[in-house]
């Protein structure tokens, strides 16, 4: 699933914006329910929803989410996160109105091959994907992972973390080679 800013505008202006958005994942998907300053519990979605992968970019975000029930848990999770983030962003930057272009968009994943492709697509979204701080890619290749992120289901499809990293790297190299070939062929093309 993904969403983007109104008119493809910036929704993350600096590092603290990314960190706040990620804190909303921790709030709703951590190992136990989180509480606000008055001791009230936030809605906790972990038993019903798992975040498998994500990438936050300046103008949009991508999420790979597994919904364990038939209820509207996924929609409610996104509504909670997007509403809280919009309120934070509007207050911080003294603006009004919607932050996102539309409601989020999503598609059902019914095959492991598509699941792997989506995971790879999300992690390769930033040009410097290996060093991008606001993505789950680091959780997939390091020995530690944040408790609100479920990397295990995806990593079980690979021999180990190094195998996953190679899976991502191989596609990046193939994709870059295809792009180079496309432009080389265009330059050599003849006009008839």
PDB file of C-alpha atoms in Angstrom:
ATOM      1  CA  UNK A   1       0.000   0.000   0.000  1.00  0.00           C
ATOM      2  CA  UNK A   2       1.095   3.556  -0.506  1.00  0.00           C
ATOM      3  CA  UNK A   3       0.045   7.140  -0.170  1.00  0.00           C
ATOM      4  CA  UNK A   4       1.533  10.440  -1.257  1.00  0.00           C
ATOM      5  CA  UNK A   5       1.311  14.126  -0.490  1.00  0.00           C
ATOM      6  CA  UNK A   6      -1.278  16.441  -1.998  1.00  0.00           C
ATOM      7  CA  UNK A   7      -0.096  17.435  -5.485  1.00  0.00           C
ATOM      8  CA  UNK A   8       2.901  15.173  -4.862  1.00  0.00           C
ATOM      9  CA  UNK A   9       4.058  17.626  -2.217  1.00  0.00           C
ATOM     10  CA  UNK A  10       6.559  17.024   0.554  1.00  0.00           C
ATOM     11  CA  UNK A  11       5.191  15.116   3.550  1.00  0.00           C
ATOM     12  CA  UNK A  12       8.530  14.555   5.323  1.00  0.00           C
ATOM     13  CA  UNK A  13      10.597  17.758   5.512  1.00  0.00           C
ATOM     14  CA  UNK A  14      13.324  16.606   7.885  1.00  0.00           C
ATOM     15  CA  UNK A  15      14.573  13.694   9.948  1.00  0.00           C
ATOM     16  CA  UNK A  16      12.279  14.436  12.897  1.00  0.00           C
ATOM     17  CA  UNK A  17       9.235  14.065  10.617  1.00  0.00           C
ATOM     18  CA  UNK A  18      10.347  10.590   9.527  1.00  0.00           C
ATOM     19  CA  UNK A  19      11.083   9.628  13.135  1.00  0.00           C
ATOM     20  CA  UNK A  20       7.649  10.804  14.291  1.00  0.00           C
ATOM     21  CA  UNK A  21       5.916   8.766  11.578  1.00  0.00           C
ATOM     22  CA  UNK A  22       7.942   5.695  12.584  1.00  0.00           C
ATOM     23  CA  UNK A  23       6.981   6.296  16.229  1.00  0.00           C
ATOM     24  CA  UNK A  24       3.363   5.867  15.148  1.00  0.00           C
ATOM     25  CA  UNK A  25       4.235   2.352  13.974  1.00  0.00           C
ATOM     26  CA  UNK A  26       5.702   1.674  17.426  1.00  0.00           C
ATOM     27  CA  UNK A  27       2.595   3.125  19.078  1.00  0.00           C
ATOM     28  CA  UNK A  28       0.149   0.908  17.224  1.00  0.00           C
ATOM     29  CA  UNK A  29       2.242  -2.167  16.385  1.00  0.00           C
ATOM     30  CA  UNK A  30       4.649  -2.548  19.323  1.00  0.00           C
ATOM     31  CA  UNK A  31       4.807  -5.683  21.454  1.00  0.00           C
ATOM     32  CA  UNK A  32       2.306  -4.209  23.917  1.00  0.00           C
ATOM     33  CA  UNK A  33      -0.235  -1.378  23.899  1.00  0.00           C
ATOM     34  CA  UNK A  34       1.178   2.154  24.249  1.00  0.00           C
ATOM     35  CA  UNK A  35      -0.408   4.863  26.410  1.00  0.00           C
ATOM     36  CA  UNK A  36      -0.777   8.597  25.961  1.00  0.00           C
ATOM     37  CA  UNK A  37       0.307  11.214  28.532  1.00  0.00           C
ATOM     38  CA  UNK A  38      -2.966  10.733  30.445  1.00  0.00           C
ATOM     39  CA  UNK A  39      -2.535   6.953  30.650  1.00  0.00           C
ATOM     40  CA  UNK A  40      -5.110   6.073  27.984  1.00  0.00           C
ATOM     41  CA  UNK A  41      -4.222   3.214  25.662  1.00  0.00           C
ATOM     42  CA  UNK A  42      -3.875   3.909  21.966  1.00  0.00           C
ATOM     43  CA  UNK A  43      -5.578   1.471  19.622  1.00  0.00           C
ATOM     44  CA  UNK A  44      -3.303  -1.559  19.394  1.00  0.00           C
ATOM     45  CA  UNK A  45      -3.291  -3.425  16.095  1.00  0.00           C
ATOM     46  CA  UNK A  46      -0.425  -5.897  16.566  1.00  0.00           C
ATOM     47  CA  UNK A  47      -2.567  -8.972  17.123  1.00  0.00           C
ATOM     48  CA  UNK A  48      -4.417  -8.277  13.859  1.00  0.00           C
ATOM     49  CA  UNK A  49      -1.852  -6.547  11.621  1.00  0.00           C
ATOM     50  CA  UNK A  50       1.875  -7.017  10.950  1.00  0.00           C
ATOM     51  CA  UNK A  51       4.110  -4.500   9.177  1.00  0.00           C
ATOM     52  CA  UNK A  52       6.452  -6.577   6.993  1.00  0.00           C
ATOM     53  CA  UNK A  53       8.315  -3.801   5.145  1.00  0.00           C
ATOM     54  CA  UNK A  54       8.162  -0.057   4.637  1.00  0.00           C
ATOM     55  CA  UNK A  55       9.900   2.896   3.059  1.00  0.00           C
ATOM     56  CA  UNK A  56       9.256   6.562   3.788  1.00  0.00           C
ATOM     57  CA  UNK A  57      10.223   9.006   1.039  1.00  0.00           C
ATOM     58  CA  UNK A  58       9.967  12.811   1.014  1.00  0.00           C
ATOM     59  CA  UNK A  59       6.682  12.846  -0.954  1.00  0.00           C
ATOM     60  CA  UNK A  60       5.188   9.397  -0.275  1.00  0.00           C
ATOM     61  CA  UNK A  61       5.403   6.149   1.650  1.00  0.00           C
ATOM     62  CA  UNK A  62       5.119   2.433   0.899  1.00  0.00           C
ATOM     63  CA  UNK A  63       3.995  -0.245   3.345  1.00  0.00           C
ATOM     64  CA  UNK A  64       3.861  -4.020   3.051  1.00  0.00           C
ATOM     65  CA  UNK A  65       1.302  -5.141   5.613  1.00  0.00           C
ATOM     66  CA  UNK A  66      -0.167  -8.499   6.551  1.00  0.00           C
ATOM     67  CA  UNK A  67      -3.730  -8.386   7.864  1.00  0.00           C
ATOM     68  CA  UNK A  68      -4.547 -11.403  10.026  1.00  0.00           C
ATOM     69  CA  UNK A  69      -8.306 -10.884  10.242  1.00  0.00           C
ATOM     70  CA  UNK A  70     -11.183 -10.030   7.942  1.00  0.00           C
ATOM     71  CA  UNK A  71     -12.109  -6.891   9.831  1.00  0.00           C
ATOM     72  CA  UNK A  72     -11.151  -3.375   8.853  1.00  0.00           C
ATOM     73  CA  UNK A  73      -7.971  -3.433  10.977  1.00  0.00           C
ATOM     74  CA  UNK A  74      -5.736  -2.318   8.144  1.00  0.00           C
ATOM     75  CA  UNK A  75      -7.904   0.668   7.231  1.00  0.00           C
ATOM     76  CA  UNK A  76      -8.211   1.653  10.895  1.00  0.00           C
ATOM     77  CA  UNK A  77      -4.451   1.395  11.404  1.00  0.00           C
ATOM     78  CA  UNK A  78      -3.747   3.616   8.399  1.00  0.00           C
ATOM     79  CA  UNK A  79      -6.449   6.054   9.430  1.00  0.00           C
ATOM     80  CA  UNK A  80      -4.950   6.318  12.923  1.00  0.00           C
ATOM     81  CA  UNK A  81      -1.402   6.800  11.656  1.00  0.00           C
ATOM     82  CA  UNK A  82      -2.279   9.220   8.849  1.00  0.00           C
ATOM     83  CA  UNK A  83      -4.597  11.313  11.024  1.00  0.00           C
ATOM     84  CA  UNK A  84      -2.033  11.591  13.840  1.00  0.00           C
ATOM     85  CA  UNK A  85       0.740  12.426  11.384  1.00  0.00           C
ATOM     86  CA  UNK A  86      -1.361  15.051   9.573  1.00  0.00           C
ATOM     87  CA  UNK A  87      -2.181  16.726  12.891  1.00  0.00           C
ATOM     88  CA  UNK A  88       1.524  16.701  13.828  1.00  0.00           C
ATOM     89  CA  UNK A  89       2.615  18.031  10.419  1.00  0.00           C
ATOM     90  CA  UNK A  90      -0.060  20.745  10.216  1.00  0.00           C
ATOM     91  CA  UNK A  91       0.733  21.998  13.703  1.00  0.00           C
ATOM     92  CA  UNK A  92       4.500  21.916  13.205  1.00  0.00           C
ATOM     93  CA  UNK A  93       4.410  23.706   9.849  1.00  0.00           C
ATOM     94  CA  UNK A  94       1.415  25.960  10.612  1.00  0.00           C
ATOM     95  CA  UNK A  95      -0.717  24.700   7.786  1.00  0.00           C
ATOM     96  CA  UNK A  96      -4.280  23.470   7.339  1.00  0.00           C
ATOM     97  CA  UNK A  97      -6.091  20.888   5.320  1.00  0.00           C
ATOM     98  CA  UNK A  98      -5.363  17.427   4.039  1.00  0.00           C
ATOM     99  CA  UNK A  99      -1.793  16.248   3.754  1.00  0.00           C
ATOM    100  CA  UNK A 100      -2.404  13.271   1.483  1.00  0.00           C
ATOM    101  CA  UNK A 101      -3.597  13.258  -2.110  1.00  0.00           C
ATOM    102  CA  UNK A 102      -6.131  10.435  -1.604  1.00  0.00           C
ATOM    103  CA  UNK A 103      -6.972   7.629   0.714  1.00  0.00           C
ATOM    104  CA  UNK A 104      -4.203   5.052   0.667  1.00  0.00           C
ATOM    105  CA  UNK A 105      -4.008   2.631  -2.245  1.00  0.00           C
ATOM    106  CA  UNK A 106      -3.451  -1.066  -1.818  1.00  0.00           C
ATOM    107  CA  UNK A 107      -3.473  -4.374  -3.628  1.00  0.00           C
ATOM    108  CA  UNK A 108      -3.835  -7.925  -2.372  1.00  0.00           C
ATOM    109  CA  UNK A 109      -0.809 -10.191  -2.579  1.00  0.00           C
ATOM    110  CA  UNK A 110      -1.770 -13.784  -3.259  1.00  0.00           C
ATOM    111  CA  UNK A 111       1.545 -15.359  -4.308  1.00  0.00           C
ATOM    112  CA  UNK A 112       4.999 -15.580  -2.708  1.00  0.00           C
ATOM    113  CA  UNK A 113       6.627 -14.379  -5.933  1.00  0.00           C
ATOM    114  CA  UNK A 114       4.583 -11.163  -5.851  1.00  0.00           C
ATOM    115  CA  UNK A 115       5.296 -10.778  -2.136  1.00  0.00           C
ATOM    116  CA  UNK A 116       9.034 -10.978  -2.826  1.00  0.00           C
ATOM    117  CA  UNK A 117       8.777  -8.519  -5.711  1.00  0.00           C
ATOM    118  CA  UNK A 118       6.866  -5.983  -3.600  1.00  0.00           C
ATOM    119  CA  UNK A 119       9.370  -6.296  -0.756  1.00  0.00           C
ATOM    120  CA  UNK A 120      12.199  -5.684  -3.191  1.00  0.00           C
ATOM    121  CA  UNK A 121      10.387  -2.768  -4.844  1.00  0.00           C
ATOM    122  CA  UNK A 122       9.782  -1.086  -1.478  1.00  0.00           C
ATOM    123  CA  UNK A 123      13.374  -1.490  -0.351  1.00  0.00           C
ATOM    124  CA  UNK A 124      14.811  -0.282  -3.666  1.00  0.00           C
ATOM    125  CA  UNK A 125      12.629   2.843  -3.705  1.00  0.00           C
ATOM    126  CA  UNK A 126      15.340   5.257  -2.539  1.00  0.00           C
ATOM    127  CA  UNK A 127      18.375   5.598  -4.823  1.00  0.00           C
ATOM    128  CA  UNK A 128      20.762   5.003  -1.925  1.00  0.00           C
ATOM    129  CA  UNK A 129      18.601   2.175  -0.602  1.00  0.00           C
ATOM    130  CA  UNK A 130      21.370   0.495   1.430  1.00  0.00           C
ATOM    131  CA  UNK A 131      21.961   3.639   3.493  1.00  0.00           C
ATOM    132  CA  UNK A 132      18.409   5.035   3.595  1.00  0.00           C
ATOM    133  CA  UNK A 133      17.503   5.502   7.264  1.00  0.00           C
ATOM    134  CA  UNK A 134      13.720   5.453   6.941  1.00  0.00           C
ATOM    135  CA  UNK A 135      13.139   2.026   5.479  1.00  0.00           C
ATOM    136  CA  UNK A 136      12.944  -1.489   6.855  1.00  0.00           C
ATOM    137  CA  UNK A 137      15.857  -2.631   4.665  1.00  0.00           C
ATOM    138  CA  UNK A 138      18.364  -2.213   7.501  1.00  0.00           C
ATOM    139  CA  UNK A 139      16.189  -4.399   9.733  1.00  0.00           C
ATOM    140  CA  UNK A 140      16.375  -7.120   7.089  1.00  0.00           C
ATOM    141  CA  UNK A 141      20.160  -7.195   6.845  1.00  0.00           C
ATOM    142  CA  UNK A 142      21.275  -6.383  10.432  1.00  0.00           C
ATOM    143  CA  UNK A 143      21.153  -8.678  13.428  1.00  0.00           C
ATOM    144  CA  UNK A 144      18.539  -6.571  15.205  1.00  0.00           C
ATOM    145  CA  UNK A 145      15.075  -5.474  14.181  1.00  0.00           C
ATOM    146  CA  UNK A 146      12.591  -3.093  15.747  1.00  0.00           C
ATOM    147  CA  UNK A 147       9.844  -4.851  17.708  1.00  0.00           C
ATOM    148  CA  UNK A 148       7.037  -3.299  15.670  1.00  0.00           C
ATOM    149  CA  UNK A 149       8.400  -4.674  12.392  1.00  0.00           C
ATOM    150  CA  UNK A 150       7.816  -8.319  11.382  1.00  0.00           C
ATOM    151  CA  UNK A 151      10.798  -9.322   9.240  1.00  0.00           C
ATOM    152  CA  UNK A 152      10.656 -13.029  10.083  1.00  0.00           C
ATOM    153  CA  UNK A 153       7.846 -14.023   7.653  1.00  0.00           C
ATOM    154  CA  UNK A 154       9.766 -12.616   4.694  1.00  0.00           C
ATOM    155  CA  UNK A 155      13.203 -13.768   5.819  1.00  0.00           C
ATOM    156  CA  UNK A 156      11.913 -17.335   6.185  1.00  0.00           C
ATOM    157  CA  UNK A 157      11.740 -17.396   2.384  1.00  0.00           C
ATOM    158  CA  UNK A 158      15.557 -16.989   2.236  1.00  0.00           C
ATOM    159  CA  UNK A 159      18.524 -18.979   3.513  1.00  0.00           C
ATOM    160  CA  UNK A 160      19.647 -16.043   5.684  1.00  0.00           C
ATOM    161  CA  UNK A 161      19.873 -12.252   5.817  1.00  0.00           C
ATOM    162  CA  UNK A 162      22.819 -12.220   3.424  1.00  0.00           C
ATOM    163  CA  UNK A 163      20.717 -14.151   0.904  1.00  0.00           C
ATOM    164  CA  UNK A 164      17.979 -11.492   1.160  1.00  0.00           C
ATOM    165  CA  UNK A 165      20.555  -8.707   0.679  1.00  0.00           C
ATOM    166  CA  UNK A 166      21.869 -10.503  -2.417  1.00  0.00           C
ATOM    167  CA  UNK A 167      18.306 -10.851  -3.737  1.00  0.00           C
ATOM    168  CA  UNK A 168      17.893  -7.077  -3.505  1.00  0.00           C
ATOM    169  CA  UNK A 169      21.354  -6.293  -4.893  1.00  0.00           C
ATOM    170  CA  UNK A 170      21.000  -8.655  -7.879  1.00  0.00           C
ATOM    171  CA  UNK A 171      17.785  -7.017  -9.001  1.00  0.00           C
ATOM    172  CA  UNK A 172      19.248  -3.536  -8.564  1.00  0.00           C
ATOM    173  CA  UNK A 173      22.173  -4.494 -10.812  1.00  0.00           C
ATOM    174  CA  UNK A 174      19.830  -6.080 -13.382  1.00  0.00           C
ATOM    175  CA  UNK A 175      17.510  -3.060 -13.338  1.00  0.00           C
ATOM    176  CA  UNK A 176      20.398  -0.587 -13.723  1.00  0.00           C
ATOM    177  CA  UNK A 177      21.806  -2.654 -16.608  1.00  0.00           C
ATOM    178  CA  UNK A 178      18.424  -2.661 -18.358  1.00  0.00           C
ATOM    179  CA  UNK A 179      18.161   1.117 -17.972  1.00  0.00           C
ATOM    180  CA  UNK A 180      21.632   1.568 -19.497  1.00  0.00           C
ATOM    181  CA  UNK A 181      20.726  -0.784 -22.353  1.00  0.00           C
ATOM    182  CA  UNK A 182      17.471   1.070 -23.006  1.00  0.00           C
ATOM    183  CA  UNK A 183      19.308   4.385 -23.445  1.00  0.00           C
ATOM    184  CA  UNK A 184      22.103   2.808 -25.468  1.00  0.00           C
ATOM    185  CA  UNK A 185      19.586   1.267 -27.865  1.00  0.00           C
ATOM    186  CA  UNK A 186      17.734   4.575 -28.124  1.00  0.00           C
ATOM    187  CA  UNK A 187      20.983   6.363 -29.011  1.00  0.00           C
ATOM    188  CA  UNK A 188      21.792   3.788 -31.704  1.00  0.00           C
ATOM    189  CA  UNK A 189      18.295   3.816 -33.126  1.00  0.00           C
ATOM    190  CA  UNK A 190      17.838   4.730 -36.752  1.00  0.00           C
ATOM    191  CA  UNK A 191      15.231   7.033 -38.134  1.00  0.00           C
ATOM    192  CA  UNK A 192      13.261   5.723 -41.098  1.00  0.00           C
TER     193      UNK A 192
END
